[in-house]
């Protein structure tokens, strides 16, 4: 839809005078009715440090849009703080919020015939939610990341929100005193910004930069630094130019762009959630992308960055040594990026990276040199087997062994599993199964940061496996396998596992296997009964009815045309 068509409601003079009257009340003058109307979708809230600084960025973007002779219109979107809701019933609403955000932005922009949209977001689901809406509407759009939090500090080490979760496990295992637990909690989050490691927020901001839908260097800026607000202003000006030139999201978010984004996620050591979100964004953009594409790209992409959760450094450290553009330039030089992919500026990836050095500076070790990567292949492996015929995602960095065969310890919820870990009931060699936490079964596919952090804190990270049809926080590491599909709630094989069954996780062979006979598996399948829905009304009930398999991105509009 062109600018002229979308602005028809306010440019037809007397015939649309009631509409014009409404806009005069919010500040339009006569000359403003010929200007593009630009939505500013503002995720500001005081619910979470990720979003507490967003209003200042939205206002800077608004000023820049107005200075570029367009008419900005601010509206709000929601957020859920994953860090605050983690380990509670409230976490079921986190992935749901991605759809609510996408639906809200689409509703306002299309309902008000906006010519373009700038979305400002910080917490994990703000980013994919905004990109899904942009891809659906296909009006000129740009994303502004709220910025990363600076690390906290305690006794000479950097802290992030994951440090607090791991400290709980350490305290429960008797490894630290209560005084240290409290000090870590007090210092882990020192101010505004999204969680500081290469967790989900920084992973998705980096992926969006690689997609071409945000400005270079913007994904690793600290929330509280002046350059972040300057970047927001520049984003507003570039969006107005994109409206005038009609640079549309689907011209930018192509198959090549998604391959670039996946490659960057692998090189950074990013979150498992990138698989889920990039599949969903690609679906909205009508770009063919499957879970197996991640495995293909993983095998040819080295992990170049030593970033938390499994590494040493945080996103602000990466920013200081060249940020995502430095990593992208290394990948481009070695033919792992599509340099001809377009960006929102109108330049190609190769053009915006032209002045970036081919190699990182030698006096740092955040970004490894090409001939000495952290790992020779990517860290997000797609596993299959009789436990996950549709595929699942294993994060295989930061561990000493990528294979385990052990007895299943079966839990029907995250809470029951956490109780067992903290009580010392999990032993080395166990394979933990947390089921009925998938998109439909949870519903909402909760993240398992509390159990995985407790495992790490208890010193079991290299000796215990964990599989689930739920998700993992970007802060998770260890031998963990998530997004197991089909999920237990729809009769997936995970529902048929019994306590003590032998399970094999083999990341190198890309295998997730329940070691029983096919005949026994069929007997159990015949006896299985679906559980009653956990919710029968409200947003979670609606979500459970609509949501697709995690292997397809857990989207809610997959079958609406059937």
Coordinates of C-alpha atoms in Angstrom, one line a residue:
X1 CA 0.0 0.0 0.0
X2 CA 1.6 3.3 -1.0
X3 CA 1.9 6.5 1.1
X4 CA -0.8 8.2 -1.0
X5 CA -3.3 5.3 -0.6
X6 CA -2.7 5.0 3.1
X7 CA -3.0 8.8 3.7
X8 CA -6.2 9.0 1.7
X9 CA -8.2 9.4 4.9
X10 CA -6.6 12.7 5.6
X11 CA -5.9 14.2 2.2
X12 CA -9.3 14.2 0.5
X13 CA -10.3 17.6 1.8
X14 CA -13.9 18.3 2.5
X15 CA -15.1 14.8 2.0
X16 CA -13.0 13.6 5.0
X17 CA -13.4 16.7 7.1
X18 CA -14.6 14.7 10.2
X19 CA -11.3 12.8 10.2
X20 CA -9.3 15.9 9.7
X21 CA -11.1 17.5 12.6
X22 CA -10.1 14.7 14.9
X23 CA -6.4 15.1 13.8
X24 CA -6.5 18.9 14.3
X25 CA -7.4 18.2 18.0
X26 CA -4.1 16.3 18.4
X27 CA -1.9 19.0 16.8
X28 CA -2.3 18.8 13.0
X29 CA -2.3 22.1 11.1
X30 CA -3.4 22.7 7.5
X31 CA 0.0 21.9 6.0
X32 CA 0.4 18.8 8.1
X33 CA -2.3 16.9 6.2
X34 CA 0.0 16.4 3.2
X35 CA 2.7 14.8 5.3
X36 CA 3.3 11.1 6.0
X37 CA 1.7 9.9 9.2
X38 CA 4.2 7.8 11.1
X39 CA 3.3 5.6 14.1
X40 CA 5.7 5.4 17.0
X41 CA 5.0 2.2 18.8
X42 CA 6.3 2.8 22.3
X43 CA 6.9 -0.2 24.6
X44 CA 7.7 2.1 27.6
X45 CA 6.8 0.8 31.0
X46 CA 8.2 0.8 34.6
X47 CA 7.5 -3.0 34.8
X48 CA 11.0 -3.9 33.8
X49 CA 14.4 -2.3 33.5
X50 CA 14.5 -3.3 29.9
X51 CA 11.7 -0.9 29.0
X52 CA 12.0 1.9 31.7
X53 CA 14.1 4.1 29.4
X54 CA 12.1 3.7 26.2
X55 CA 9.9 6.8 26.5
X56 CA 13.0 9.0 26.2
X57 CA 13.9 7.2 23.0
X58 CA 10.4 7.4 21.6
X59 CA 10.4 11.2 22.2
X60 CA 13.7 11.6 20.5
X61 CA 12.4 9.6 17.5
X62 CA 9.2 11.7 17.5
X63 CA 11.3 14.9 17.3
X64 CA 13.4 13.6 14.4
X65 CA 10.3 12.4 12.5
X66 CA 8.7 15.8 12.8
X67 CA 12.0 17.5 11.8
X68 CA 12.0 15.3 8.7
X69 CA 8.5 16.8 7.7
X70 CA 6.4 13.9 8.7
X71 CA 3.7 13.6 11.4
X72 CA 4.6 11.2 14.3
X73 CA 1.7 9.6 16.2
X74 CA 2.7 7.9 19.5
X75 CA 0.9 4.9 20.9
X76 CA 1.7 2.3 23.5
X77 CA 2.4 -1.4 23.4
X78 CA 2.6 -3.8 26.3
X79 CA 5.5 -5.8 27.8
X80 CA 6.0 -8.7 30.1
X81 CA 9.2 -9.0 32.1
X82 CA 10.5 -12.5 31.6
X83 CA 13.0 -12.0 34.5
X84 CA 10.4 -11.0 36.9
X85 CA 7.8 -13.6 35.9
X86 CA 10.4 -16.4 35.6
X87 CA 9.5 -19.5 37.5
X88 CA 5.9 -18.4 38.1
X89 CA 2.6 -18.9 36.5
X90 CA 3.0 -15.5 35.0
X91 CA 5.7 -16.7 32.7
X92 CA 3.0 -18.4 30.7
X93 CA 2.1 -15.0 29.4
X94 CA 5.5 -14.1 28.1
X95 CA 5.4 -15.8 24.7
X96 CA 1.7 -14.9 24.4
X97 CA 2.8 -11.3 24.7
X98 CA 4.7 -11.5 21.4
X99 CA 1.4 -12.1 19.6
X100 CA -0.4 -9.4 21.6
X101 CA 2.3 -6.9 20.7
X102 CA 2.2 -7.9 17.0
X103 CA -1.6 -7.7 16.9
X104 CA -1.6 -4.3 18.7
X105 CA 0.9 -2.7 16.4
X106 CA -0.9 -4.1 13.3
X107 CA -4.3 -3.0 14.7
X108 CA -3.2 0.6 15.4
X109 CA -1.2 1.2 12.2
X110 CA -3.8 -0.3 9.9
X111 CA -6.7 1.1 11.8
X112 CA -5.3 4.6 11.5
X113 CA -3.9 4.2 8.0
X114 CA -0.4 5.0 9.0
X115 CA 2.3 5.4 6.4
X116 CA 5.1 3.8 8.4
X117 CA 6.0 2.7 11.9
X118 CA 9.0 3.0 14.2
X119 CA 8.8 0.6 17.1
X120 CA 10.8 1.0 20.3
X121 CA 11.2 -2.1 22.4
X122 CA 13.5 -3.6 25.1
X123 CA 12.3 -6.8 26.7
X124 CA 12.5 -10.1 24.9
X125 CA 9.1 -10.3 23.1
X126 CA 8.9 -6.6 22.2
X127 CA 11.4 -7.3 19.3
X128 CA 9.9 -10.3 17.6
X129 CA 6.4 -8.9 18.2
X130 CA 7.3 -5.7 16.5
X131 CA 9.0 -7.4 13.6
X132 CA 6.0 -9.8 13.1
X133 CA 3.7 -6.8 12.8
X134 CA 6.1 -5.0 10.4
X135 CA 6.3 -8.1 8.2
X136 CA 2.5 -8.5 8.2
X137 CA 1.7 -4.9 7.3
X138 CA 4.6 -4.3 4.9
X139 CA 4.6 -0.6 5.4
X140 CA 8.0 1.2 5.8
X141 CA 9.3 0.3 9.3
X142 CA 12.3 0.4 11.5
X143 CA 13.1 -1.0 15.0
X144 CA 14.8 0.9 17.8
X145 CA 16.3 -1.3 20.5
X146 CA 16.1 0.2 24.0
X147 CA 19.6 -0.9 24.8
X148 CA 21.4 -3.3 27.0
X149 CA 22.0 -2.9 30.7
X150 CA 25.5 -2.3 32.1
X151 CA 26.9 -5.2 34.1
X152 CA 26.7 -5.2 37.9
X153 CA 29.9 -6.0 39.9
X154 CA 30.7 -8.0 43.0
X155 CA 34.1 -9.1 44.2
X156 CA 35.8 -8.5 40.9
X157 CA 33.3 -10.3 38.6
X158 CA 30.6 -9.0 36.3
X159 CA 27.0 -9.8 37.2
X160 CA 23.9 -10.2 35.1
X161 CA 20.3 -11.3 36.0
X162 CA 21.4 -14.9 35.5
X163 CA 24.0 -14.5 38.2
X164 CA 21.1 -14.1 40.7
X165 CA 19.3 -17.3 39.5
X166 CA 22.6 -19.2 39.7
X167 CA 23.3 -17.9 43.1
X168 CA 20.0 -19.4 44.3
X169 CA 21.3 -22.8 43.2
X170 CA 24.7 -22.2 44.8
X171 CA 23.0 -21.2 48.1
X172 CA 20.7 -24.3 48.0
X173 CA 23.7 -26.5 47.4
X174 CA 25.5 -24.9 50.4
X175 CA 28.2 -23.4 48.2
X176 CA 27.7 -19.7 49.2
X177 CA 26.3 -18.0 52.3
X178 CA 23.0 -16.1 52.4
X179 CA 25.0 -12.8 52.7
X180 CA 26.6 -13.5 49.2
X181 CA 23.2 -14.4 47.7
X182 CA 21.8 -11.1 48.9
X183 CA 24.8 -9.1 47.6
X184 CA 24.5 -10.7 44.2
X185 CA 20.8 -9.9 44.1
X186 CA 21.4 -6.3 45.1
X187 CA 24.0 -5.7 42.4
X188 CA 23.0 -7.9 39.4
X189 CA 20.8 -5.2 37.7
X190 CA 22.3 -1.7 38.3
X191 CA 20.1 0.3 36.0
X192 CA 18.0 0.6 32.9
X193 CA 18.4 -1.8 29.9
X194 CA 17.9 -5.4 28.8
X195 CA 19.7 -8.3 30.3
X196 CA 23.4 -7.8 29.7
X197 CA 24.7 -11.1 28.2
X198 CA 24.0 -12.6 24.8
X199 CA 20.6 -13.6 26.2
X200 CA 17.3 -13.3 24.2
X201 CA 17.0 -9.5 24.1
X202 CA 20.5 -8.9 22.9
X203 CA 20.3 -11.9 20.6
X204 CA 17.1 -10.6 18.9
X205 CA 18.4 -7.0 18.7
X206 CA 21.5 -8.4 16.9
X207 CA 19.4 -10.5 14.6
X208 CA 17.3 -7.5 13.7
X209 CA 20.4 -5.5 12.9
X210 CA 21.6 -8.4 10.7
X211 CA 18.2 -8.5 9.0
X212 CA 18.6 -4.9 8.0
X213 CA 15.6 -3.6 10.0
X214 CA 17.6 -1.5 12.5
X215 CA 20.7 0.7 12.3
X216 CA 24.2 -0.7 12.5
X217 CA 25.8 -0.7 15.9
X218 CA 22.4 0.0 17.6
X219 CA 21.9 -3.5 19.0
X220 CA 24.7 -3.5 21.5
X221 CA 24.5 0.1 22.8
X222 CA 24.0 0.6 26.5
X223 CA 20.5 1.9 27.3
X224 CA 21.8 4.8 29.5
X225 CA 24.5 6.1 27.0
X226 CA 23.8 9.2 25.0
X227 CA 24.5 7.4 21.7
X228 CA 21.4 5.3 22.2
X229 CA 19.1 8.3 22.0
X230 CA 21.1 9.7 19.1
X231 CA 20.5 6.4 17.3
X232 CA 16.8 6.6 18.0
X233 CA 16.7 10.1 16.4
X234 CA 18.6 8.9 13.3
X235 CA 16.3 6.0 13.0
X236 CA 13.3 8.3 12.9
X237 CA 14.9 10.4 10.0
X238 CA 15.8 7.3 8.1
X239 CA 12.3 5.9 8.4
X240 CA 10.8 9.1 6.9
X241 CA 13.2 8.7 3.9
X242 CA 12.1 5.0 3.6
X243 CA 8.5 6.1 3.5
X244 CA 9.2 8.6 0.7
X245 CA 11.3 6.0 -1.2
X246 CA 8.8 3.2 -0.3
X247 CA 11.4 0.8 1.0
X248 CA 9.2 -1.9 2.4
X249 CA 9.9 -4.6 5.1
X250 CA 9.4 -7.5 2.7
X251 CA 12.0 -6.0 0.3
X252 CA 14.4 -6.1 3.3
X253 CA 13.3 -9.3 5.1
X254 CA 14.1 -11.7 2.3
X255 CA 15.4 -15.3 2.5
X256 CA 18.9 -13.9 2.2
X257 CA 18.3 -11.6 5.1
X258 CA 17.1 -14.4 7.3
X259 CA 20.1 -16.5 6.5
X260 CA 22.2 -13.5 7.5
X261 CA 20.4 -13.2 10.8
X262 CA 20.8 -16.9 11.6
X263 CA 24.5 -16.8 10.7
X264 CA 25.0 -13.8 13.1
X265 CA 23.1 -15.5 15.9
X266 CA 25.4 -18.6 15.6
X267 CA 28.5 -16.5 15.5
X268 CA 27.5 -14.6 18.6
X269 CA 26.5 -17.7 20.6
X270 CA 22.9 -16.4 20.9
X271 CA 19.7 -17.6 22.5
X272 CA 17.7 -20.7 21.6
X273 CA 14.7 -18.4 21.4
X274 CA 16.1 -17.0 18.1
X275 CA 15.0 -20.2 16.4
X276 CA 11.4 -19.7 17.6
X277 CA 11.2 -16.0 16.8
X278 CA 13.0 -16.0 13.4
X279 CA 10.6 -18.8 12.2
X280 CA 7.7 -16.6 13.3
X281 CA 8.9 -13.5 11.7
X282 CA 9.7 -15.3 8.5
X283 CA 6.1 -16.8 8.5
X284 CA 4.7 -13.2 8.8
X285 CA 7.0 -12.1 5.9
X286 CA 5.9 -15.1 3.8
X287 CA 9.5 -16.2 3.5
X288 CA 10.1 -20.0 3.4
X289 CA 12.2 -20.9 6.5
X290 CA 12.3 -24.2 8.4
X291 CA 13.9 -25.4 11.6
X292 CA 16.3 -27.5 9.5
X293 CA 17.8 -24.3 7.9
X294 CA 19.2 -23.5 11.3
X295 CA 21.2 -26.7 11.4
X296 CA 22.5 -26.2 7.9
X297 CA 23.8 -22.7 8.8
X298 CA 25.1 -23.9 12.1
X299 CA 27.4 -26.5 10.5
X300 CA 29.2 -23.8 8.4
X301 CA 29.3 -21.0 11.0
X302 CA 31.9 -20.7 13.8
X303 CA 31.2 -19.2 17.2
X304 CA 33.4 -16.1 17.2
X305 CA 32.3 -14.3 20.4
X306 CA 33.1 -15.2 24.1
X307 CA 29.8 -13.9 25.6
X308 CA 27.7 -14.8 28.5
X309 CA 25.9 -17.1 29.5
X310 CA 28.5 -19.7 28.6
X311 CA 31.4 -17.2 28.0
X312 CA 33.1 -14.3 29.8
X313 CA 31.8 -11.1 28.4
X314 CA 28.6 -9.0 28.2
X315 CA 27.1 -7.0 25.3
X316 CA 28.6 -3.7 26.3
X317 CA 32.1 -5.4 26.0
X318 CA 31.2 -6.5 22.5
X319 CA 30.1 -3.0 21.6
X320 CA 33.4 -1.6 22.7
X321 CA 35.3 -3.8 20.2
X322 CA 33.2 -3.2 17.2
X323 CA 29.8 -4.7 18.0
X324 CA 27.7 -6.7 15.6
X325 CA 29.1 -5.0 12.5
X326 CA 32.6 -6.2 13.3
X327 CA 31.3 -9.8 13.5
X328 CA 29.3 -9.3 10.3
X329 CA 32.3 -8.0 8.4
X330 CA 34.3 -11.1 9.4
X331 CA 31.4 -13.3 8.2
X332 CA 31.1 -11.3 5.0
X333 CA 34.8 -11.5 4.1
X334 CA 34.6 -15.3 4.5
X335 CA 31.5 -15.6 2.3
X336 CA 29.1 -16.5 5.0
X337 CA 26.8 -13.5 4.6
X338 CA 24.8 -12.2 1.6
X339 CA 26.4 -8.8 1.0
X340 CA 23.7 -7.8 -1.5
X341 CA 20.8 -8.0 1.1
X342 CA 19.1 -4.6 1.5
X343 CA 18.9 -2.6 4.7
X344 CA 16.4 0.0 5.9
X345 CA 18.9 2.8 4.9
X346 CA 18.7 1.8 1.3
X347 CA 22.2 0.5 1.3
X348 CA 23.2 -3.1 1.0
X349 CA 24.9 -5.1 3.8
X350 CA 28.2 -4.9 2.0
X351 CA 27.9 -1.1 1.6
X352 CA 27.1 -0.4 5.3
X353 CA 30.0 -2.7 6.3
X354 CA 32.5 -1.2 3.8
X355 CA 34.5 0.8 6.4
X356 CA 34.5 -1.9 9.1
X357 CA 37.9 -3.7 9.4
X358 CA 38.1 -7.2 8.1
X359 CA 39.5 -8.5 11.4
X360 CA 38.9 -7.6 15.0
X361 CA 41.5 -5.6 16.9
X362 CA 44.2 -7.9 18.3
X363 CA 44.3 -6.3 21.7
X364 CA 41.0 -7.9 22.8
X365 CA 39.5 -11.3 23.2
X366 CA 35.7 -10.7 23.1
X367 CA 35.7 -11.4 19.4
X368 CA 38.0 -14.2 18.4
X369 CA 40.2 -14.1 15.2
X370 CA 38.8 -16.1 12.4
X371 CA 41.5 -18.8 12.7
X372 CA 40.9 -19.3 16.4
X373 CA 37.1 -19.3 17.0
X374 CA 35.5 -20.2 20.3
X375 CA 33.9 -23.2 18.6
X376 CA 34.4 -24.3 15.0
X377 CA 30.6 -24.7 14.5
X378 CA 27.5 -23.0 15.8
X379 CA 26.0 -23.8 19.2
X380 CA 22.3 -24.2 18.4
X381 CA 21.9 -27.8 17.1
X382 CA 18.6 -29.2 15.7
X383 CA 18.1 -32.7 17.1
X384 CA 15.6 -35.3 16.0
X385 CA 14.8 -38.9 17.0
X386 CA 11.8 -40.8 18.3
X387 CA 11.4 -38.3 21.1
X388 CA 11.2 -35.3 18.8
X389 CA 10.3 -36.2 15.2
X390 CA 9.5 -32.6 14.3
X391 CA 12.9 -31.4 15.7
X392 CA 14.1 -29.6 18.9
X393 CA 16.8 -27.2 19.8
X394 CA 19.9 -28.0 21.8
X395 CA 22.4 -25.4 23.1
X396 CA 25.7 -27.2 23.1
X397 CA 28.3 -24.6 24.1
X398 CA 29.9 -24.2 27.5
X399 CA 29.8 -27.9 28.4
X400 CA 32.5 -30.6 28.5
X401 CA 30.3 -33.3 27.0
X402 CA 27.7 -33.2 24.3
X403 CA 26.4 -36.7 24.9
X404 CA 24.5 -38.3 27.8
X405 CA 22.5 -41.5 28.3
X406 CA 20.8 -41.8 31.6
X407 CA 17.5 -42.5 33.5
X408 CA 14.6 -40.2 32.9
X409 CA 13.5 -38.1 35.9
X410 CA 10.0 -37.0 34.8
X411 CA 8.2 -33.9 36.0
X412 CA 4.8 -32.5 34.8
X413 CA 5.7 -28.9 35.5
X414 CA 8.7 -26.6 36.0
X415 CA 7.8 -26.1 39.7
X416 CA 8.0 -29.8 40.6
X417 CA 11.4 -30.1 38.8
X418 CA 12.8 -27.1 40.7
X419 CA 11.7 -28.5 44.0
X420 CA 13.6 -31.8 43.3
X421 CA 16.8 -30.0 42.2
X422 CA 16.8 -27.7 45.3
X423 CA 16.1 -30.7 47.6
X424 CA 19.1 -32.6 46.2
X425 CA 17.1 -35.3 44.5
X426 CA 18.8 -35.0 41.1
X427 CA 22.0 -37.0 40.6
X428 CA 24.8 -36.9 38.1
X429 CA 23.8 -38.9 35.0
X430 CA 20.1 -38.1 35.3
X431 CA 18.1 -36.8 32.3
X432 CA 15.4 -34.5 33.5
X433 CA 12.2 -34.4 31.5
X434 CA 9.9 -31.4 32.0
X435 CA 6.7 -31.8 29.9
X436 CA 3.3 -30.2 29.4
X437 CA 5.0 -26.9 29.2
X438 CA 4.8 -26.4 25.4
X439 CA 2.9 -23.8 23.4
X440 CA -0.5 -25.5 23.9
X441 CA 0.2 -27.5 27.1
X442 CA 1.6 -24.8 29.3
X443 CA 0.1 -22.9 27.6
X444 CA 2.7 -20.4 26.6
X445 CA 5.9 -22.4 26.6
X446 CA 7.5 -21.1 29.8
X447 CA 11.3 -20.7 30.0
X448 CA 13.1 -23.0 32.3
X449 CA 15.7 -20.6 33.7
X450 CA 15.1 -21.4 37.3
X451 CA 15.7 -25.2 37.0
X452 CA 18.7 -24.8 34.6
X453 CA 20.3 -22.1 36.8
X454 CA 19.7 -24.3 39.9
X455 CA 21.5 -27.2 38.1
X456 CA 24.4 -25.0 37.3
X457 CA 24.5 -23.6 40.8
X458 CA 24.5 -27.1 42.2
X459 CA 27.5 -28.0 40.1
X460 CA 25.6 -30.5 37.9
X461 CA 25.8 -28.5 34.6
X462 CA 28.2 -31.0 33.0
X463 CA 26.6 -34.2 34.3
X464 CA 22.9 -33.7 34.0
X465 CA 20.7 -33.5 30.8
X466 CA 17.4 -31.6 30.6
X467 CA 14.8 -31.9 27.9
X468 CA 11.5 -30.0 27.7
X469 CA 8.7 -29.0 25.3
X470 CA 9.0 -25.6 26.9
X471 CA 11.7 -23.0 26.2
X472 CA 14.9 -21.8 27.7
X473 CA 16.0 -18.3 28.7
X474 CA 18.7 -16.9 26.7
X475 CA 20.7 -17.1 30.0
X476 CA 20.6 -20.9 30.0
X477 CA 23.5 -23.1 29.2
X478 CA 24.4 -26.7 29.8
X479 CA 23.3 -29.9 28.1
X480 CA 19.7 -28.7 27.6
X481 CA 17.2 -29.5 24.8
X482 CA 14.1 -27.4 24.4
X483 CA 11.2 -26.8 21.9
X484 CA 10.7 -30.6 21.8
X485 CA 8.0 -31.2 19.1
X486 CA 5.4 -32.4 18.9
X487 CA 4.8 -31.3 22.4
X488 CA 3.4 -33.6 25.2
X489 CA -0.1 -31.9 25.2
X490 CA -0.8 -33.1 21.7
X491 CA 0.4 -36.6 22.2
X492 CA 4.0 -36.1 21.3
X493 CA 6.4 -38.8 22.4
X494 CA 7.6 -36.8 25.4
X495 CA 4.2 -37.6 26.9
X496 CA 5.0 -41.3 26.8
X497 CA 8.2 -41.2 28.8
X498 CA 8.1 -43.0 32.1
X499 CA 10.3 -42.5 35.2
X500 CA 13.6 -44.4 34.8
X501 CA 13.4 -44.9 31.1
X502 CA 16.8 -44.6 29.3
X503 CA 17.2 -41.5 27.3
X504 CA 20.1 -40.4 25.0
X505 CA 20.9 -36.9 24.1
X506 CA 23.7 -36.8 21.5
X507 CA 24.3 -33.3 20.1
X508 CA 27.0 -34.4 17.7
X509 CA 24.8 -37.1 16.2
X510 CA 21.9 -34.7 16.5
X511 CA 19.9 -37.3 18.3
X512 CA 17.2 -37.3 21.0
X513 CA 16.2 -40.9 21.6
X514 CA 14.0 -42.8 24.0
X515 CA 15.6 -46.1 24.4
X516 CA 12.6 -48.4 24.3
X517 CA 11.2 -50.6 21.5
X518 CA 8.8 -49.2 19.0
X519 CA 6.2 -51.8 20.1
X520 CA 6.4 -50.5 23.7
X521 CA 6.1 -46.9 22.4
X522 CA 3.0 -47.8 20.5
X523 CA 1.4 -49.5 23.5
X524 CA 2.0 -46.4 25.6
X525 CA 0.6 -44.2 22.8
X526 CA -2.6 -46.2 22.6
X527 CA -3.0 -45.8 26.3
X528 CA -2.3 -42.1 26.5
X529 CA -5.2 -39.7 27.2
X530 CA -4.9 -35.9 26.5
X531 CA -5.0 -33.8 29.7
X532 CA -7.8 -31.4 30.3
X533 CA -6.9 -27.8 29.2
X534 CA -5.4 -25.9 32.1
X535 CA -7.3 -22.8 31.0
X536 CA -10.8 -22.6 29.4
X537 CA -11.3 -18.8 29.2
X538 CA -9.2 -15.7 28.6
X539 CA -6.1 -15.0 26.6
X540 CA -4.3 -18.3 27.6
X541 CA -7.3 -20.4 26.5
X542 CA -7.4 -18.5 23.1
X543 CA -3.7 -18.8 22.6
X544 CA -3.8 -22.6 23.3
X545 CA -6.5 -23.1 20.7
X546 CA -4.7 -21.1 18.0
X547 CA -1.0 -21.7 18.5
X548 CA 1.1 -23.9 16.2
X549 CA 3.9 -26.3 17.0
X550 CA 7.2 -24.7 18.2
X551 CA 8.9 -26.3 15.2
X552 CA 6.9 -23.8 13.1
X553 CA 7.6 -20.8 15.3
X554 CA 4.6 -21.1 17.7
X555 CA 2.6 -18.7 15.5
X556 CA -1.2 -18.1 16.0
X557 CA -2.3 -17.5 12.4
X558 CA -1.0 -20.6 10.7
X559 CA -4.3 -22.4 9.9
X560 CA -6.7 -19.4 9.7
X561 CA -7.0 -19.8 5.9
X562 CA -7.7 -23.5 6.1

